PDB file of C-alpha atoms and ligand atoms in Angstrom:
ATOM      1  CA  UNK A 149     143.208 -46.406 109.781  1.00 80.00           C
ATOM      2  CA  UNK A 150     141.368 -48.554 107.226  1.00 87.00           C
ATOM      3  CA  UNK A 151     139.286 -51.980 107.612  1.00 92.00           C
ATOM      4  CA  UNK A 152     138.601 -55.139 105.648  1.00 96.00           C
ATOM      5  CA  UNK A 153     134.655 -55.699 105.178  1.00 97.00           C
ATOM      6  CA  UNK A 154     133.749 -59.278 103.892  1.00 97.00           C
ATOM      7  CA  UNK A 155     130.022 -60.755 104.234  1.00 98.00           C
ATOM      8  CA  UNK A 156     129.185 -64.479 103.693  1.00 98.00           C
ATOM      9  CA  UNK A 157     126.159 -65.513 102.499  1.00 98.00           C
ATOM     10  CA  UNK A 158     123.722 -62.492 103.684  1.00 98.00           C
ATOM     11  CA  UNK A 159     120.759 -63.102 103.832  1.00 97.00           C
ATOM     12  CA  UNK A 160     117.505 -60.383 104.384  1.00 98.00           C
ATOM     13  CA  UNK A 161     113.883 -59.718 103.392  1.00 97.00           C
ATOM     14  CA  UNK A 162     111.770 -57.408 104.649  1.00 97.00           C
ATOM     15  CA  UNK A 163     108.152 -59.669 105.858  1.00 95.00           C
ATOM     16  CA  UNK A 164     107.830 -61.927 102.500  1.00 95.00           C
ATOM     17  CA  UNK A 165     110.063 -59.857 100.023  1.00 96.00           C
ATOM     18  CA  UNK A 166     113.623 -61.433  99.636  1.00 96.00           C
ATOM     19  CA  UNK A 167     115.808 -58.194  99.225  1.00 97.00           C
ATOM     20  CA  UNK A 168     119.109 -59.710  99.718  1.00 98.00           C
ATOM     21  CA  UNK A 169     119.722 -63.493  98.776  1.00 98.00           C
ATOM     22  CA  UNK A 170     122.915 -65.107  99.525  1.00 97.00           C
ATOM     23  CA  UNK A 171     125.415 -61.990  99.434  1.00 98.00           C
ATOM     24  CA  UNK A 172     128.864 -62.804  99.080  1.00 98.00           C
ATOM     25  CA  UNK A 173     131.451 -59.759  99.067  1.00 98.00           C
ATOM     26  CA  UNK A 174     134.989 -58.890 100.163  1.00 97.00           C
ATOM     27  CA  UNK A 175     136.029 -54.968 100.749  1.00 98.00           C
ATOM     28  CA  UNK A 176     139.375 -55.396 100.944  1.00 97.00           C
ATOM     29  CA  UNK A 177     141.628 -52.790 102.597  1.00 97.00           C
ATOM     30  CA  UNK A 178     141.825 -49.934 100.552  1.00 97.00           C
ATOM     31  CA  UNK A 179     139.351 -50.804  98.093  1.00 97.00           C
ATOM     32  CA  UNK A 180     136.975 -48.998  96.376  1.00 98.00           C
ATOM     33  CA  UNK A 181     134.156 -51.565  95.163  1.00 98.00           C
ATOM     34  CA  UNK A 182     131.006 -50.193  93.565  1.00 98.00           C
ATOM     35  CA  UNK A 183     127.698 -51.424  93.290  1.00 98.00           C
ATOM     36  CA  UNK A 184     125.376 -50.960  90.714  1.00 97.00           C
ATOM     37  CA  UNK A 185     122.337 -52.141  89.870  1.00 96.00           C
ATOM     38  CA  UNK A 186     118.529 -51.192  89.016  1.00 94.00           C
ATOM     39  CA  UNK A 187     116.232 -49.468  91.488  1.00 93.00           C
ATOM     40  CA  UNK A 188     114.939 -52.203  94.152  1.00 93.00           C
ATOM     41  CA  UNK A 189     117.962 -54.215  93.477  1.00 95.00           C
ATOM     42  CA  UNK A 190     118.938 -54.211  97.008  1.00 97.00           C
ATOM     43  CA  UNK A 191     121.590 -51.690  96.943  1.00 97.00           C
ATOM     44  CA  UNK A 192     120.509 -49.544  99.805  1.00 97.00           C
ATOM     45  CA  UNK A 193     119.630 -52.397 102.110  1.00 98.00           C
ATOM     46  CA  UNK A 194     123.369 -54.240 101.383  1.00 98.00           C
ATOM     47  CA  UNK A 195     125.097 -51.105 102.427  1.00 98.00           C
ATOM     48  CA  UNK A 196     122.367 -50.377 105.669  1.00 97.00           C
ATOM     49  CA  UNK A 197     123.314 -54.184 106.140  1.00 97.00           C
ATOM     50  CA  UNK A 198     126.777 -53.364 106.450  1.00 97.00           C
ATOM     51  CA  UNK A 199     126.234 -50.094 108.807  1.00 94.00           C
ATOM     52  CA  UNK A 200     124.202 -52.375 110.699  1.00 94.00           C
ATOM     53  CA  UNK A 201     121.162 -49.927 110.276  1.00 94.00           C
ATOM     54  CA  UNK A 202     119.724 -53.373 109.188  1.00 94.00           C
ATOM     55  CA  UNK A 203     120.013 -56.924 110.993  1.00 94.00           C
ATOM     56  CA  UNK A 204     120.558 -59.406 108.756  1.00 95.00           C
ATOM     57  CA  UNK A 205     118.457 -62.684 108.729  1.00 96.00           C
ATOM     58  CA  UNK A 206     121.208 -64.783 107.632  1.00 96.00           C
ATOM     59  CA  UNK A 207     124.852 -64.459 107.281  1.00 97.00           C
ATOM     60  CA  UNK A 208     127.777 -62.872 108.444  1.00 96.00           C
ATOM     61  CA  UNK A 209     129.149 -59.983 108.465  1.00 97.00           C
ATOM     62  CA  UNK A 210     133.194 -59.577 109.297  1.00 96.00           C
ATOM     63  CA  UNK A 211     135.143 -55.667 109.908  1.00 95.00           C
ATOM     64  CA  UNK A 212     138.779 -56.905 110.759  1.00 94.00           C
ATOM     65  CA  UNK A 213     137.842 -60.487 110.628  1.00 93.00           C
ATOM     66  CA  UNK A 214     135.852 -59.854 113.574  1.00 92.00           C
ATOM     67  CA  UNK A 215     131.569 -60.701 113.160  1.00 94.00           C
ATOM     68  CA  UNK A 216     129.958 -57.410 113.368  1.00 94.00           C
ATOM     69  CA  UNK A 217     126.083 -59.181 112.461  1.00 93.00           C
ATOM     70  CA  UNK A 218     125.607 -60.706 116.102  1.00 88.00           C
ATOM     71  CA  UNK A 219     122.022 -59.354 116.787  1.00 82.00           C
ATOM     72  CA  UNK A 220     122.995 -59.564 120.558  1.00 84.00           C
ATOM     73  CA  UNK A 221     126.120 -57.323 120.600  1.00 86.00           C
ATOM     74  CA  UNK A 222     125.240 -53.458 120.877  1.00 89.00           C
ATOM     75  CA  UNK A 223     125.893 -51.980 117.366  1.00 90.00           C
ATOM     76  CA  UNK A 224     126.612 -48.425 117.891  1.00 89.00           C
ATOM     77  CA  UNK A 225     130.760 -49.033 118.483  1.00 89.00           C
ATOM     78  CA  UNK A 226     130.520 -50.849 115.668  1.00 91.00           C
ATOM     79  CA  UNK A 227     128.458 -48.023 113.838  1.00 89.00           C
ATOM     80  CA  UNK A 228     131.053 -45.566 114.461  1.00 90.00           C
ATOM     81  CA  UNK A 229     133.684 -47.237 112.620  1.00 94.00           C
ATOM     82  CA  UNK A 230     131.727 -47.214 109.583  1.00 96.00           C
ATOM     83  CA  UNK A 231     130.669 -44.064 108.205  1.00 96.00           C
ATOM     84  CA  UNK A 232     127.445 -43.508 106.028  1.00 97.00           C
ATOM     85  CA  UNK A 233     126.873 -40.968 103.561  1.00 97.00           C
ATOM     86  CA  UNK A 234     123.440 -40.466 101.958  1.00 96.00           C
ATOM     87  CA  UNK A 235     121.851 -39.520  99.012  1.00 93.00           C
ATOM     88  CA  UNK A 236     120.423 -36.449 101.092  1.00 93.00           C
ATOM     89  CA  UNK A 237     122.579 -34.664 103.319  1.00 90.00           C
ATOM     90  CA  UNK A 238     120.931 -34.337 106.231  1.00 93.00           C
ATOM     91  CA  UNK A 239     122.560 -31.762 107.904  1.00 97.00           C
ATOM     92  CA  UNK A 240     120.725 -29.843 110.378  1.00 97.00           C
ATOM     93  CA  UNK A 241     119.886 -26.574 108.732  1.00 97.00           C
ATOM     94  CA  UNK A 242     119.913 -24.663 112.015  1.00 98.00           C
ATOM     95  CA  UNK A 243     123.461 -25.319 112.822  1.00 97.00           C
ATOM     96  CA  UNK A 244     126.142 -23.997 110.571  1.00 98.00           C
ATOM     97  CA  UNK A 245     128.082 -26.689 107.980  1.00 98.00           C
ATOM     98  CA  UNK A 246     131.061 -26.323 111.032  1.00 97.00           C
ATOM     99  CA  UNK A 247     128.601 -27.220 113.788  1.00 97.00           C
ATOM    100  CA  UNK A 248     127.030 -30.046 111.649  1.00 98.00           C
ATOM    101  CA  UNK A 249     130.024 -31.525 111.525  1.00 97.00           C
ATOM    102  CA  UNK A 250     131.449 -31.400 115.218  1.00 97.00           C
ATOM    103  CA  UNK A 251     127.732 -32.488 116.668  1.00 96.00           C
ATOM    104  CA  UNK A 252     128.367 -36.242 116.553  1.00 93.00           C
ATOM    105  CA  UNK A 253     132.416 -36.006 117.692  1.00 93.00           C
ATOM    106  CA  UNK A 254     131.151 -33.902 120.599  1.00 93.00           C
ATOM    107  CA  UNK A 255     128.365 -36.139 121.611  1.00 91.00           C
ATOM    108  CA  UNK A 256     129.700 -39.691 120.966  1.00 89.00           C
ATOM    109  CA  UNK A 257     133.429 -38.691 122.213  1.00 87.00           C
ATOM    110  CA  UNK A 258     132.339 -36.131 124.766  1.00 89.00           C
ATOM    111  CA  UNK A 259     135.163 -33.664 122.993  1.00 90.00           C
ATOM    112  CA  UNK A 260     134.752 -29.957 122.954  1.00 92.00           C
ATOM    113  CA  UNK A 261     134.333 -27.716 119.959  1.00 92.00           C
ATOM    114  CA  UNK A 262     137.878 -26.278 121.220  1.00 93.00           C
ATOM    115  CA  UNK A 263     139.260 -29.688 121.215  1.00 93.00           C
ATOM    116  CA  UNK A 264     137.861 -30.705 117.662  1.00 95.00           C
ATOM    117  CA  UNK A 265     138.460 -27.227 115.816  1.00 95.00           C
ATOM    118  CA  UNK A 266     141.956 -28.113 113.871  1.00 96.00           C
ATOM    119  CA  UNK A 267     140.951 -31.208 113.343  1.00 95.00           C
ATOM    120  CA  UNK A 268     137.624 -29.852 111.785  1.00 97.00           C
ATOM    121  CA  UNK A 269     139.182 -27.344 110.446  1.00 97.00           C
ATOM    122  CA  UNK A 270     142.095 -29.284 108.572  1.00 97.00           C
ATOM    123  CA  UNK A 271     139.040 -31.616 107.212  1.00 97.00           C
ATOM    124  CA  UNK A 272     137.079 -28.406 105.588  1.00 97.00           C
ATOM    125  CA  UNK A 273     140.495 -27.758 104.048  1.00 97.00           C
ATOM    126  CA  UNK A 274     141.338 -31.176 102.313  1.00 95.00           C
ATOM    127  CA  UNK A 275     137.753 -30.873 100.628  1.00 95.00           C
ATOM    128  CA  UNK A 276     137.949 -27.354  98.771  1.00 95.00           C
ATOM    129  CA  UNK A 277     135.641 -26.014 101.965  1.00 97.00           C
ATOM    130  CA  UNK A 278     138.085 -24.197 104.031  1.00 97.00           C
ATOM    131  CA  UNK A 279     136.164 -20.704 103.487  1.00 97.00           C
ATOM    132  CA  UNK A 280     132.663 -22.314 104.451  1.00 98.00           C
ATOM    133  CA  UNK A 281     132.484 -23.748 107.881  1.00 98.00           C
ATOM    134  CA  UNK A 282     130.497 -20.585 109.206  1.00 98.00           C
ATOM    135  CA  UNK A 283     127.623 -21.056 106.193  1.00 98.00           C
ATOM    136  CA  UNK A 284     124.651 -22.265 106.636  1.00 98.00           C
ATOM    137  CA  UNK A 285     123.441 -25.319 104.777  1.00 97.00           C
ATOM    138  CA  UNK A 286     120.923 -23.401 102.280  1.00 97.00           C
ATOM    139  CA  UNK A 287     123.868 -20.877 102.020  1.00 98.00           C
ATOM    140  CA  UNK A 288     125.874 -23.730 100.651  1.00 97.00           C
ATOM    141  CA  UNK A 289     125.390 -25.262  97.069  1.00 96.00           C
ATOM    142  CA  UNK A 290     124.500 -29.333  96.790  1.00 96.00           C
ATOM    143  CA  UNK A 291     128.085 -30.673  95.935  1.00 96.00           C
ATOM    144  CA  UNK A 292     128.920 -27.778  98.696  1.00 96.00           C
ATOM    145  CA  UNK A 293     126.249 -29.816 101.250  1.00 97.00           C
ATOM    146  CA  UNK A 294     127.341 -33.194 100.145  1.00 96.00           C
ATOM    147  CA  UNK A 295     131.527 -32.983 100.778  1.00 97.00           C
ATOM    148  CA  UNK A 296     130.332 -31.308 104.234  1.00 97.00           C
ATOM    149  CA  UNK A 297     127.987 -34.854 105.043  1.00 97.00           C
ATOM    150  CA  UNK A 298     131.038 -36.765 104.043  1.00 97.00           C
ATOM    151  CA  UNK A 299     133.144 -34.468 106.046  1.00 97.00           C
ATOM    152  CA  UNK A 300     131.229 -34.998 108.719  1.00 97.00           C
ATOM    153  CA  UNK A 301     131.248 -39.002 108.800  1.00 97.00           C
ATOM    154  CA  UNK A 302     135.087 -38.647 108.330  1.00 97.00           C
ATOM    155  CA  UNK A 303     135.442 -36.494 111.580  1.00 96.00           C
ATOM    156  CA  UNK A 304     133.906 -39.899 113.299  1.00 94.00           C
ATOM    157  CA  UNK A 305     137.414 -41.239 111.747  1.00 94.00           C
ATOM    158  CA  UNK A 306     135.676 -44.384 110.212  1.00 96.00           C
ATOM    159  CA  UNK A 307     137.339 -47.015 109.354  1.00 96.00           C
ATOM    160  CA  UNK A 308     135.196 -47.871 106.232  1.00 97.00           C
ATOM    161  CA  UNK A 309     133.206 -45.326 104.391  1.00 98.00           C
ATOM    162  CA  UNK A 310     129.389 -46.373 102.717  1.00 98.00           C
ATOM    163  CA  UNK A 311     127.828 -43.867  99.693  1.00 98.00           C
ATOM    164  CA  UNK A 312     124.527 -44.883  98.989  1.00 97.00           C
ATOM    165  CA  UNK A 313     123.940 -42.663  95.071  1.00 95.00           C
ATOM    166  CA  UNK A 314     125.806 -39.783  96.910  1.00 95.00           C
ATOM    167  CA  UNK A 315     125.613 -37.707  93.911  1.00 95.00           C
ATOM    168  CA  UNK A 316     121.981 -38.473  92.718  1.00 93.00           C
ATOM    169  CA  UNK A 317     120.124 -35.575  94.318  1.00 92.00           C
ATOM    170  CA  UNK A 318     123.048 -33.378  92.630  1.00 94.00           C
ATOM    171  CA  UNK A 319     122.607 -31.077  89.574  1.00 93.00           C
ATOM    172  CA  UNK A 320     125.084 -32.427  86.887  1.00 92.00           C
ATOM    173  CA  UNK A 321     127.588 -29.267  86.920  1.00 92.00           C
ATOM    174  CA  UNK A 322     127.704 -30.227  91.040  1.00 93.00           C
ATOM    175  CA  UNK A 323     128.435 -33.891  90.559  1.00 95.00           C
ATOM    176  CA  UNK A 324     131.933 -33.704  89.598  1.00 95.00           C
ATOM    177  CA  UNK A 325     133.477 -32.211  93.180  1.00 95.00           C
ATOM    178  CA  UNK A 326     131.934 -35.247  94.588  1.00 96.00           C
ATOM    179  CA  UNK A 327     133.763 -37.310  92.815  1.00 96.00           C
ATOM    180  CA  UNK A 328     136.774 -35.604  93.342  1.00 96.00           C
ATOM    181  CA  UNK A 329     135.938 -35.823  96.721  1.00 96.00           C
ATOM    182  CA  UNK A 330     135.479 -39.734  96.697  1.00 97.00           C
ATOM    183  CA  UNK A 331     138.789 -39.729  94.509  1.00 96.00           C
ATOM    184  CA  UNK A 332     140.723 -37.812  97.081  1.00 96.00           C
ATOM    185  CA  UNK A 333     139.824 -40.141  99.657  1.00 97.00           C
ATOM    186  CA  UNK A 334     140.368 -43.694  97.319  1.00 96.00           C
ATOM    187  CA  UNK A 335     143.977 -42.026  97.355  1.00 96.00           C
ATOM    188  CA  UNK A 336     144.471 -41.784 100.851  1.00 95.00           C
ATOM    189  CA  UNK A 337     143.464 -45.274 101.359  1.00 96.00           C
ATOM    190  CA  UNK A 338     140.051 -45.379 102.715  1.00 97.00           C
ATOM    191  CA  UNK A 339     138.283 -48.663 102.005  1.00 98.00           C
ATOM    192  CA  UNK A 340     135.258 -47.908 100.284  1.00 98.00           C
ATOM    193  CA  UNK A 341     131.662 -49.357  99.232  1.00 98.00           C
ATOM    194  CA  UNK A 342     129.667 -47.154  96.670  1.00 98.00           C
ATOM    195  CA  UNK A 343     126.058 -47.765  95.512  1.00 97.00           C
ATOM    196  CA  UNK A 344     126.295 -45.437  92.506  1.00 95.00           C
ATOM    197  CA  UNK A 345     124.723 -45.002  88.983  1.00 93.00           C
ATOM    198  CA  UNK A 346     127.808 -43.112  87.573  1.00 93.00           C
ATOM    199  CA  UNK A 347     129.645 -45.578  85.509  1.00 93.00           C
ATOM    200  CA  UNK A 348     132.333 -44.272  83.994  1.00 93.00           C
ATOM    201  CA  UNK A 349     133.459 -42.977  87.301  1.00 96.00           C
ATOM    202  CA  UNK A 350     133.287 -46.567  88.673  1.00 96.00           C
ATOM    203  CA  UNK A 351     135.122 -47.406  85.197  1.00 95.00           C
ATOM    204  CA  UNK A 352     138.056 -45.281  86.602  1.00 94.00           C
ATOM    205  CA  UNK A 353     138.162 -45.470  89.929  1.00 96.00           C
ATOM    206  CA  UNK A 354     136.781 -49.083  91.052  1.00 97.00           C
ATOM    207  CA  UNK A 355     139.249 -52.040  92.088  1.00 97.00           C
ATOM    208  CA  UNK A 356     136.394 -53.525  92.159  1.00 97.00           C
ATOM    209  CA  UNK A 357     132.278 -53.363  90.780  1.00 97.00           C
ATOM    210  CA  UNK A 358     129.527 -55.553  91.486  1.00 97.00           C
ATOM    211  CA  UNK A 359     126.267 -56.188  89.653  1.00 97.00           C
ATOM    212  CA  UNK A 360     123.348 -56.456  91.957  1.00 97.00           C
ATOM    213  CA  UNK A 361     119.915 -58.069  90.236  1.00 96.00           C
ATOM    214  CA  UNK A 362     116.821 -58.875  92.791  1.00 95.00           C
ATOM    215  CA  UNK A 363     119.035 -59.164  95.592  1.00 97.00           C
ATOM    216  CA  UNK A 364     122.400 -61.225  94.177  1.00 97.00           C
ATOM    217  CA  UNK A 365     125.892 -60.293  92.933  1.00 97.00           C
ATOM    218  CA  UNK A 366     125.397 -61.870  89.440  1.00 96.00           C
ATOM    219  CA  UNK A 367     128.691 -60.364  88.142  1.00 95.00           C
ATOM    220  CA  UNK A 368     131.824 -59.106  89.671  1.00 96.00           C
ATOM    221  CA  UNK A 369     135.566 -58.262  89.275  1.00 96.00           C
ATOM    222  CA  UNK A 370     137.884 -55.263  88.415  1.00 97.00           C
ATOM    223  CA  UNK A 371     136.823 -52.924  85.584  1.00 95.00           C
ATOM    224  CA  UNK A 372     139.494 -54.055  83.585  1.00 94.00           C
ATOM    225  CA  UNK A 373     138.072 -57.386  83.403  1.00 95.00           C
ATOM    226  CA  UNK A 374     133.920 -56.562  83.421  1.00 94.00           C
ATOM    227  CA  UNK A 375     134.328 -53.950  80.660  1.00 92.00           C
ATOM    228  CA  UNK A 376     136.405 -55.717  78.220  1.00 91.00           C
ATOM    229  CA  UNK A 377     136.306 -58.518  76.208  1.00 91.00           C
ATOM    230  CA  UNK A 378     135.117 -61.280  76.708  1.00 91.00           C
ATOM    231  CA  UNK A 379     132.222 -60.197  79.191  1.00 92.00           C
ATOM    232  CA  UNK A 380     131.312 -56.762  78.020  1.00 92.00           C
ATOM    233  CA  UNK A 381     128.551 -57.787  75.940  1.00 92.00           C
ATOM    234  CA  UNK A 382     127.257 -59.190  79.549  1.00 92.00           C
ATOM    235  CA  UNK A 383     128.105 -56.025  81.345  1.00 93.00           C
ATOM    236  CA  UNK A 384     126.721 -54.049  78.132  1.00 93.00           C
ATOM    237  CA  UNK A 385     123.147 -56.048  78.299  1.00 93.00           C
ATOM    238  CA  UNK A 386     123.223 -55.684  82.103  1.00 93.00           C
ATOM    239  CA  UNK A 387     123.907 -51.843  82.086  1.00 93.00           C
ATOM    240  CA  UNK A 388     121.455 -51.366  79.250  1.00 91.00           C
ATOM    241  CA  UNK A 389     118.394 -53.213  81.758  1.00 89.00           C
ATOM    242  CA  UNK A 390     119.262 -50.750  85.046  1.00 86.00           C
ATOM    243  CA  UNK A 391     120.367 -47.886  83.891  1.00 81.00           C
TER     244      UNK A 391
HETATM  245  N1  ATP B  38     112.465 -50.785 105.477  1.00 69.45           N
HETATM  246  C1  ATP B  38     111.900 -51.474 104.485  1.00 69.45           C
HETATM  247  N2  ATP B  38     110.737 -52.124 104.666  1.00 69.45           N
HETATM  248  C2  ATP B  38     110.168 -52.838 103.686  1.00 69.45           C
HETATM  249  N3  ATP B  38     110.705 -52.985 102.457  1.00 69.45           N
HETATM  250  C3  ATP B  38     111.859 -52.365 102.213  1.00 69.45           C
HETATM  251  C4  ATP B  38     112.517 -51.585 103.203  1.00 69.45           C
HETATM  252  N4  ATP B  38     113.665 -51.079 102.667  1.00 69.45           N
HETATM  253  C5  ATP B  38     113.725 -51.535 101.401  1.00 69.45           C
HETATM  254  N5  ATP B  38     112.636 -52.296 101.119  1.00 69.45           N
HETATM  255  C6  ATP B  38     112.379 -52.995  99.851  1.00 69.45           C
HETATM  256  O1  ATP B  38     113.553 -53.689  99.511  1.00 69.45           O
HETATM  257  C7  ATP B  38     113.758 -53.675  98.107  1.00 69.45           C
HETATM  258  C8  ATP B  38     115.152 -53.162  97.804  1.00 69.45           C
HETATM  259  O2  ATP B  38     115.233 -51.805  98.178  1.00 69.45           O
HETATM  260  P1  ATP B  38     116.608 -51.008  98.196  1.00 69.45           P
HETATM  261  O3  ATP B  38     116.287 -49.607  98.637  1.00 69.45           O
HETATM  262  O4  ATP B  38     117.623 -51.754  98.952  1.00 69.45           O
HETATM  263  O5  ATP B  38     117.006 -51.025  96.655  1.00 69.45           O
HETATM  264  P2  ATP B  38     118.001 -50.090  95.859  1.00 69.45           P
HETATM  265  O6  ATP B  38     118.693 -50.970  94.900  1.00 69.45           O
HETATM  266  O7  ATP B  38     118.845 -49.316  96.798  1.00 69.45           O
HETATM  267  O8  ATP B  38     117.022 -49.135  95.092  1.00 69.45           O
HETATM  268  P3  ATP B  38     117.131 -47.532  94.859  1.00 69.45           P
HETATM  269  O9  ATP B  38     118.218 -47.322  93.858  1.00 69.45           O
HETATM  270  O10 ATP B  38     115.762 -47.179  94.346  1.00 69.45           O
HETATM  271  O11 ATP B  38     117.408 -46.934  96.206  1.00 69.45           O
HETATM  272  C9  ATP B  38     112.633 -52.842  97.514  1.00 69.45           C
HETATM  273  O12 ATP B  38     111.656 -53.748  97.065  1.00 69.45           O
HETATM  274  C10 ATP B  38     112.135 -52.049  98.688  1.00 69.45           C
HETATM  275  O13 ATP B  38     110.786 -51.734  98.542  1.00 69.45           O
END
């Protein structure tokens, strides 16, 4: 099951620093929109925003068509239909990549490890990892580490997925099976926000990419449109300042 995201005029600073100003953004079903933009543009925050890691000052945020940003409603449902990944894995390195990925499921849905193993197991199989659920994180490369965080948000079943520069912390031969892995999933339908610095990936695979500067979208629309005539020389100028 997928989601729509939209947000309407979001609004956040952190004491006197305005982080987010005036946020405007649709996620439709499906989608895959990236965001790009320089370090401290507000990337990070729009997409804890969206978890609802963050509480926005101003604003509105919508999964379904349904606000999500009341401060007074309990956020953790909501949390669990959204699944984060980060730019560090996080996965607890006493528990094995398997374990990792059933602790949540077992908590939060009070299933056993009986219960979740095909599931678990078909997961590790769609992602190239079938032959590593017993390893260890440091047994387990980066990219290795990084499909088994995103594994483990999807056994959550989210309805939305959030990368915030999943592939940053990667060595360059190790970002490409993250990709695939974000490809694989664009395919089946997931709708998708990205905070990446890999362009021509969001070339390819966006429906949709958005320029963040000090906290606004100042340009957005399908790669088709952003990278060709007549704003490239924009998008060119733009890309030459953040990356
Ligand atoms: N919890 C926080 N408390 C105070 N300031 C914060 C907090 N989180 C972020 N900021 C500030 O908000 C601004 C935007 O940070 P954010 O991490 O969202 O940017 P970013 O575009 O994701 O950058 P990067 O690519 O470096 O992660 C920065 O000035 C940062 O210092």
């Amino acid at each position: 099951m997928t989601a729509k995201l939209e947000l309407t005029q979001v609004w956040k600073s952190f004491g006197s620093n305005p982080v987010l100003r005036g946020i405007d953004l649709a996620v439709n079903e499906g989608e895959l929109v990236c965001l790009i933009g320089a370090s401290g543009s507000g990337k990070s925050t729009l997409l804890r925003c969206m978890n609802l890691l963050e509480p926005v000052d101003e604003g509105r945020i919508l999964l379904d068509g349904v606000e999500i940003s009341d401060p007074e409603q309990d956020p953790q449902p909501i949390r669990q239909r959204i699944g984060m990944v980060f730019q560090s894995f996080n996965l607890f390195p006493h528990m094995t990549a398997a374990e990792n990925v059933m602790l949540a499921p077992r908590r939060i849905h009070r299933l056993s490890r009986a219960a979740l193993r095909p599931e678990v197991e078909a997961l590790f199989e769609r992602f190239g990892l079938a032959d590593r659920m017993g390893h260890y994180p440091d047994q387990l490369s980066g990219g290795q580490q990084q499909r088994v965080a995103i594994i483990r948000a999807l056994a959550m079943k989210p309805e939305v997925m959030l990368f915030d520069e999943v592939t940053s912390a990667l060595d360059p031969e190790l970002v490409g099976e993250v990709l695939d892995a974000l490809r694989r999933l664009r395919a089946e339908g997931m709708t998708m926000v990205l905070a990446t610095h890999e362009m021509g990936f969001a070339r390819e695979a966006a429906d949709k990419v958005c320029f963040l500067d000090q906290g606004r979208i100042v340009e957005e629309g399908p790669p088709s449109a952003i990278f060709t005539a007549p704003r490239e020389a924009r998008t060119r100028e733009f890309l030459r300042r953040v990356l």
